[in-house]
mmCIF file of C-alpha atoms in Angstrom:
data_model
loop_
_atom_site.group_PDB
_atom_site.id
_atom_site.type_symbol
_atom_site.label_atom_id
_atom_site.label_comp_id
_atom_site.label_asym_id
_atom_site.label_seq_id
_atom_site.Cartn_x
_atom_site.Cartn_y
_atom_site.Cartn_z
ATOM 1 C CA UNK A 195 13.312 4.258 -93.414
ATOM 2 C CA UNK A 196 16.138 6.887 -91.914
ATOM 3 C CA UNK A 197 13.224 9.088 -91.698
ATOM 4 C CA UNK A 198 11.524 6.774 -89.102
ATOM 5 C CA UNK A 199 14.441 6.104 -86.851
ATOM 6 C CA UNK A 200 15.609 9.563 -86.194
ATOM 7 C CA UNK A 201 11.446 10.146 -85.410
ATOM 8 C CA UNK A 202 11.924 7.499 -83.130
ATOM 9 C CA UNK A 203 14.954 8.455 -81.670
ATOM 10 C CA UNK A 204 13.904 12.174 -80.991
ATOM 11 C CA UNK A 205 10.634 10.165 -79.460
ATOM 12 C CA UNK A 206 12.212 8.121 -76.909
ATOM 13 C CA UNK A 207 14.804 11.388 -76.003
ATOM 14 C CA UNK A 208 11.691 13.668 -75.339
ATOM 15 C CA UNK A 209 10.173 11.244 -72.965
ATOM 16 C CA UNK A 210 13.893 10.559 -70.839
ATOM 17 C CA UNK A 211 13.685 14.192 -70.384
ATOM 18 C CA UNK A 212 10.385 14.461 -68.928
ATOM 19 C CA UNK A 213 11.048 11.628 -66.811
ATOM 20 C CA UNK A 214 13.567 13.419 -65.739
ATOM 21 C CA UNK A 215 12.594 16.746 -65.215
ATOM 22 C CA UNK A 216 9.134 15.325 -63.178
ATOM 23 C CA UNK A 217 12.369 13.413 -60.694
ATOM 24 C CA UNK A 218 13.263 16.621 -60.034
ATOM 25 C CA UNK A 219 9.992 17.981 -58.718
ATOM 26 C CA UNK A 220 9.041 18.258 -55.050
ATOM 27 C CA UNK A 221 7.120 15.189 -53.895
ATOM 28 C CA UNK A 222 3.620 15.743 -52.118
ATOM 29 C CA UNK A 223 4.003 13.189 -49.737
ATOM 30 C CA UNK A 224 4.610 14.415 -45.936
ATOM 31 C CA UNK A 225 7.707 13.714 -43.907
ATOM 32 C CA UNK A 226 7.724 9.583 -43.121
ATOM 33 C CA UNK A 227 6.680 9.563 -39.282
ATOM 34 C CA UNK A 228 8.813 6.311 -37.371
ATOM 35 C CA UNK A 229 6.132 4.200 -35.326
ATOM 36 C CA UNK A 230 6.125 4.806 -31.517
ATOM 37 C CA UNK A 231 6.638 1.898 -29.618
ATOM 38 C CA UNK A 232 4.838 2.226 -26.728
ATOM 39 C CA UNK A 233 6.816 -0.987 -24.233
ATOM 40 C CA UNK A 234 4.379 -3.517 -22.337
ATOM 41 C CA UNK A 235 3.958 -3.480 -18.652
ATOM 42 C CA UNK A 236 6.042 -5.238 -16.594
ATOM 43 C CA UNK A 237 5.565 -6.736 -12.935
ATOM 44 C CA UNK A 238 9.427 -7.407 -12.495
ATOM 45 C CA UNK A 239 10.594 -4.311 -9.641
ATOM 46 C CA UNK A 240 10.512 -4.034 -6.544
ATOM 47 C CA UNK A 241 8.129 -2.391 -4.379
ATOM 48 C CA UNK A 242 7.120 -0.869 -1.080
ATOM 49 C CA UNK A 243 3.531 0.358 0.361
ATOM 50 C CA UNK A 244 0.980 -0.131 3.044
ATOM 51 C CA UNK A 245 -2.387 -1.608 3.641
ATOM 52 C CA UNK A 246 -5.284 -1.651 6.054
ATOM 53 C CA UNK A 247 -7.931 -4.214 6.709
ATOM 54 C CA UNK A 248 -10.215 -5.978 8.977
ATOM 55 C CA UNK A 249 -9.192 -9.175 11.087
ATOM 56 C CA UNK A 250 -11.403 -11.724 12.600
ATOM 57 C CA UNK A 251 -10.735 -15.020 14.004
ATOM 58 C CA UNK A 252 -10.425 -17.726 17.178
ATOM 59 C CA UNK A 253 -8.845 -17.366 20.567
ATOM 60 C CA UNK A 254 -6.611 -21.385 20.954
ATOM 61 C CA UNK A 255 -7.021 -21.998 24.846
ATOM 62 C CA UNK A 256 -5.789 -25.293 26.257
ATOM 63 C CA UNK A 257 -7.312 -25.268 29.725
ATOM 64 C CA UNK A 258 -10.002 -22.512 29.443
ATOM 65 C CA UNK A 259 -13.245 -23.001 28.094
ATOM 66 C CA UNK A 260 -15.952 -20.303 26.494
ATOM 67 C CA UNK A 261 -13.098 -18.215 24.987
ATOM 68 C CA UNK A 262 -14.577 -15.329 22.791
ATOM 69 C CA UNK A 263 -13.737 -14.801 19.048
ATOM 70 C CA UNK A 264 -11.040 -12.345 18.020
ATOM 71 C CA UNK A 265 -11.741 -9.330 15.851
ATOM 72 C CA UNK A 266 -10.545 -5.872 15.170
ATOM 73 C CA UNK A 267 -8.500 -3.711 12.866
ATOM 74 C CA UNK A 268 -5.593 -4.515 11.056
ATOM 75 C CA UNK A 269 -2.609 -2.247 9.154
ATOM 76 C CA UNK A 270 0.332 -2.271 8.421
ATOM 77 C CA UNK A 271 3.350 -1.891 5.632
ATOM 78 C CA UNK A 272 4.743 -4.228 2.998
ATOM 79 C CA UNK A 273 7.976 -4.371 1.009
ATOM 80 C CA UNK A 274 8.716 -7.108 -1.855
ATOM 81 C CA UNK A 275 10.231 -7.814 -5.337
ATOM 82 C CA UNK A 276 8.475 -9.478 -8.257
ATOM 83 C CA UNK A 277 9.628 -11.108 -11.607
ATOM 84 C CA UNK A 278 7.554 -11.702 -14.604
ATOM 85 C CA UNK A 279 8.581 -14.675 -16.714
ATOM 86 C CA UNK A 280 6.488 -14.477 -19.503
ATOM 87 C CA UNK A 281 2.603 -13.992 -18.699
ATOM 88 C CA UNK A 282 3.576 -15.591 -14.500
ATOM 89 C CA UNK A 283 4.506 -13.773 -12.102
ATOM 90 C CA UNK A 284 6.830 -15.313 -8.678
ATOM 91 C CA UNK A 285 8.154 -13.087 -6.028
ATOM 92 C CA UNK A 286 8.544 -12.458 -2.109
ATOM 93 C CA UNK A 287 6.690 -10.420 0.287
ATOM 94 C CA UNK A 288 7.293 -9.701 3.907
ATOM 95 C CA UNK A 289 4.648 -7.016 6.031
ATOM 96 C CA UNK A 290 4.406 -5.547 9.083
ATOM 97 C CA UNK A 291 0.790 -5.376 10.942
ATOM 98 C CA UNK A 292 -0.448 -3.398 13.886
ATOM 99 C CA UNK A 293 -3.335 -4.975 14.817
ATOM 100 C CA UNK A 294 -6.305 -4.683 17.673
ATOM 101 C CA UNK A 295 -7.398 -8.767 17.433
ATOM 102 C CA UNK A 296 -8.820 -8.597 21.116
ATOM 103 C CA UNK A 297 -11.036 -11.707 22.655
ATOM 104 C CA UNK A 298 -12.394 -12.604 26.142
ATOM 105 C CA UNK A 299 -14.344 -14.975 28.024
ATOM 106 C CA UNK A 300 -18.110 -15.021 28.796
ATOM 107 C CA UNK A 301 -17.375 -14.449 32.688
ATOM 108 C CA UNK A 302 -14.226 -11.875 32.136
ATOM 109 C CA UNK A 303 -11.496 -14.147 33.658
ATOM 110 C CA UNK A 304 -9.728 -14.108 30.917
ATOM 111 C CA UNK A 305 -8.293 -11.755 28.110
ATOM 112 C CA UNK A 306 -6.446 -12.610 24.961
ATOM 113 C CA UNK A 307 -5.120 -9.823 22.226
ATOM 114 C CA UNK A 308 -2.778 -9.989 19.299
ATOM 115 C CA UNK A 309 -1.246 -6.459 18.882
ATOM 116 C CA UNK A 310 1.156 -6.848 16.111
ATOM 117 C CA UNK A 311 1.974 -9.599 13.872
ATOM 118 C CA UNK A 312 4.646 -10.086 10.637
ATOM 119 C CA UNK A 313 5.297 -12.270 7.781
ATOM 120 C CA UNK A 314 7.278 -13.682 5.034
ATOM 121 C CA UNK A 315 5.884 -15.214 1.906
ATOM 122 C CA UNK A 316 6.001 -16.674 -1.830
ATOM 123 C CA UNK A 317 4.227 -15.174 -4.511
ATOM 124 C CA UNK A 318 3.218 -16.506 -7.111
ATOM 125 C CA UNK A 319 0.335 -15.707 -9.936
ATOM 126 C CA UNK A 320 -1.090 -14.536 -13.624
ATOM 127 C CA UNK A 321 -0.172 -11.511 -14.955
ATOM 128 C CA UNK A 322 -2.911 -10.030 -17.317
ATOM 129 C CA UNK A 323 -1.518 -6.858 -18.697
ATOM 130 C CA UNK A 324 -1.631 -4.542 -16.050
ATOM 131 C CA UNK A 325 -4.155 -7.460 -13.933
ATOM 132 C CA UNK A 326 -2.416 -9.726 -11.406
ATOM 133 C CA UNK A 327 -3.630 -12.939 -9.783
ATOM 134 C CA UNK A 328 -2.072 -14.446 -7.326
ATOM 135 C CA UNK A 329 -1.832 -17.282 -4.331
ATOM 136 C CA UNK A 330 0.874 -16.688 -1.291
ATOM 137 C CA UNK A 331 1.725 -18.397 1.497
ATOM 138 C CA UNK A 332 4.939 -18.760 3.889
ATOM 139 C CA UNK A 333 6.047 -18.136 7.869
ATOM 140 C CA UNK A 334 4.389 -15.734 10.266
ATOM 141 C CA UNK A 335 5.039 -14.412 13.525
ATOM 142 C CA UNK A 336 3.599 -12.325 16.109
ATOM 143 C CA UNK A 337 2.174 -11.491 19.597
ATOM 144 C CA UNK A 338 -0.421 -13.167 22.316
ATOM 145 C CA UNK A 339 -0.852 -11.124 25.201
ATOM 146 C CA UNK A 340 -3.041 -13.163 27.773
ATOM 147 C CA UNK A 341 -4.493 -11.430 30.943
ATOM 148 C CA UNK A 342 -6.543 -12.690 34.074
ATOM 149 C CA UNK A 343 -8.489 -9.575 34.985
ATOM 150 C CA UNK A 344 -11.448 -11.161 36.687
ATOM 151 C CA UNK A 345 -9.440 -13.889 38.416
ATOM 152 C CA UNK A 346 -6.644 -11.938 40.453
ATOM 153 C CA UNK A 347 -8.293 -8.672 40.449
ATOM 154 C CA UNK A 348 -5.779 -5.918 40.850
ATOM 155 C CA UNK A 349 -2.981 -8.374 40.922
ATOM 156 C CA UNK A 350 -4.008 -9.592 37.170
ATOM 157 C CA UNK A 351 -1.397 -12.346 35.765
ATOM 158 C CA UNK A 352 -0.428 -11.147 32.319
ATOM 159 C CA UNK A 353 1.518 -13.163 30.099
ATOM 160 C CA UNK A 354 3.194 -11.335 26.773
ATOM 161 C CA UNK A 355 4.461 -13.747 24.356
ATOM 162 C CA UNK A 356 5.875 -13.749 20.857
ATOM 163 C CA UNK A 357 5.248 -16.697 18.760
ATOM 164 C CA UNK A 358 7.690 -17.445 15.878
ATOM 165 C CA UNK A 359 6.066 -20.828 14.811
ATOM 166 C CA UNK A 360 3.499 -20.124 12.586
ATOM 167 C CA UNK A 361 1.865 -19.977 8.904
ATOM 168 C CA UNK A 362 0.082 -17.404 6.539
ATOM 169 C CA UNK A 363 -1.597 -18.540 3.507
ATOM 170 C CA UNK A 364 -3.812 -16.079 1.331
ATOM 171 C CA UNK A 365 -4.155 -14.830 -2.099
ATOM 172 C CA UNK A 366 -5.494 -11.457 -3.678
ATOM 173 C CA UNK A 367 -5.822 -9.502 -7.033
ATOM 174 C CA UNK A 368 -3.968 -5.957 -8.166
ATOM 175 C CA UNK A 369 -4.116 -3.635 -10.716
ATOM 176 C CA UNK A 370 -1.284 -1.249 -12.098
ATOM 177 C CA UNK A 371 -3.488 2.759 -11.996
ATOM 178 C CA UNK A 372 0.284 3.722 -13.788
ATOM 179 C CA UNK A 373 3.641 2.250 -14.178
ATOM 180 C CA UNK A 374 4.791 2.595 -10.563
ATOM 181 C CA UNK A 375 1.324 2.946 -8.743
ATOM 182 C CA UNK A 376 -0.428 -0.881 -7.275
ATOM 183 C CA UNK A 377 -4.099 -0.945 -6.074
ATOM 184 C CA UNK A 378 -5.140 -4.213 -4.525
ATOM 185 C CA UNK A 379 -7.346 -6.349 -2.449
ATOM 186 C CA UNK A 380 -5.890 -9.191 -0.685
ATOM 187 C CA UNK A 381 -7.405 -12.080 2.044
ATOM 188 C CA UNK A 382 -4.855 -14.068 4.197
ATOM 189 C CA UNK A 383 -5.355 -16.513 7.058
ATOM 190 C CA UNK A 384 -2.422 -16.480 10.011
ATOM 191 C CA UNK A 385 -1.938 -19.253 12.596
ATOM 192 C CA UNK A 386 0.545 -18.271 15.097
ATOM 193 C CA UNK A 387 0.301 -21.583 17.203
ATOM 194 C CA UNK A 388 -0.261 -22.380 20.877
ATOM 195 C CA UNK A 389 2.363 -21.255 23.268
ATOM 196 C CA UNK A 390 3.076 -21.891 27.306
ATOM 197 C CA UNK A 391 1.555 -18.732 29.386
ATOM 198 C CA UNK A 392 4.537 -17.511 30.968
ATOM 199 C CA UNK A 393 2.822 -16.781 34.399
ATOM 200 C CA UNK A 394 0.946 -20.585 33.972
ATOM 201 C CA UNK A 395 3.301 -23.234 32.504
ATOM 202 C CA UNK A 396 1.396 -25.812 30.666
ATOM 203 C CA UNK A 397 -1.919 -23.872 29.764
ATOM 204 C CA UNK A 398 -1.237 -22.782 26.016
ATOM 205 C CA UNK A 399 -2.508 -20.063 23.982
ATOM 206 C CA UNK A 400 -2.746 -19.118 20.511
ATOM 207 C CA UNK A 401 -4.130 -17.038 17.964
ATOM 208 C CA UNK A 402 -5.634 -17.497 14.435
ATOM 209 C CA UNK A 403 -7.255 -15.478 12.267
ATOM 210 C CA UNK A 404 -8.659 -14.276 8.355
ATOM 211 C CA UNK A 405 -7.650 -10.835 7.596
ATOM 212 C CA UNK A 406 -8.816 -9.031 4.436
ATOM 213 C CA UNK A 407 -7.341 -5.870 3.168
ATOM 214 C CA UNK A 408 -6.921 -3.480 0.793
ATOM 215 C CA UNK A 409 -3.386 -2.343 -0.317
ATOM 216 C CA UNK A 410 -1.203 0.616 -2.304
ATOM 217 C CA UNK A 411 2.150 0.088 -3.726
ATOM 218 C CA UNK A 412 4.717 1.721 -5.628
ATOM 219 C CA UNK A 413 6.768 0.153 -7.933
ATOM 220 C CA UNK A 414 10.484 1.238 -8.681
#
């Protein structure tokens, strides 16, 4: 019986030290690599860039009659900040347009242009990924130059008046090419409302017109 147990003592210490002697081997296994994390977009920054489009629309004469449509080209610049709250998207917008909008009348009495316009609206949309939908809308403002070629001849009655009464309403889509750079395509319609011709109290004109164009931002 004393026989067996010191068998089986010298037994179990032969297999401690290999256990221990294959602990002190090099392992085979490569270094342990940490995960990159690689963060989601994000629409919440603010932003500046410009866009370019095509404008067409109506010419709002009280008093005159056979008033051609408006159309021409439209650009300008636009500066805004957005803030993603979960997968929606709210924010604020205000642009800057030059525009030739240009109209007349079927017998040239009468000329009506919008040269420049502004406004300053709401966003709000659906953020997928880098994919934005969105509506907007808010207050617009601009120019409605009215002229009288055909009636006074060389002494013309011109009338240049900025209107601060009106509305823009629109929507679009972008798409984020990188982190900071915003491709786009947006539509808006702008009513700038009737207004007294300065040389001819109580004959109004306004403006109103679609515009669709394509835009470039960059985020910060």
């Amino acid at each position: 019986m004393k026989k067996y147990l010191l068998s089986g003592v010298a037994a179990l210490g032969l297999l401690a030290a290999g256990a221990a002697s294959a602990a002190d081997l090099p392992s085979r296994k490569g270094p342990v690599v940490a995960p990159v994390y690689v963060p989601a977009f994000t629409w919440t920054g603010f932003y500046v860039g410009a866009n370019a489009g095509y404008g067409w629309g109506n010419v709002n004469a009280n008093g005159f009659a056979n008033v051609g449509d408006l159309d021409g080209f439209v650009g300008g610049g636009q500066v805004g900040y957005n803030y993603q709250i979960g997968q929606f998207v709210i924010g604020a917008e205000a642009d800057f347009q030059g525009a030739d909008l240009s109209s007349g009348d079927n017998l040239g009495l009468l000329n009506v242009k919008t040269e420049w316009y502004g406004t300053v609206r709401a966003r709000a949309g659906v953020a997928f990924d880098r994919f934005l939908v969105y509506a907007t809308g808010g207050w617009a403002y601009g120019n409605v130059k009215t002229s009288f070629p055909g009636l006074f001849g060389p002494f013309a009655l011109n009338s240049d008046r900025t209107h601060t009464g009106g509305f823009a309403v629109g929507g679009g889509v972008e798409y984020a090419f990188t982190n900071n750079l915003i491709g786009g395509v947006e539509y808006m319609y702008v009513d700038l409302g009737e207004k007294n011709i300065a040389t001819l109290p109580g004959n109004k004109v306004g403006t109103d017109f679609s515009v669709v164009r394509a835009r470039l931002s960059y985020k910060f």
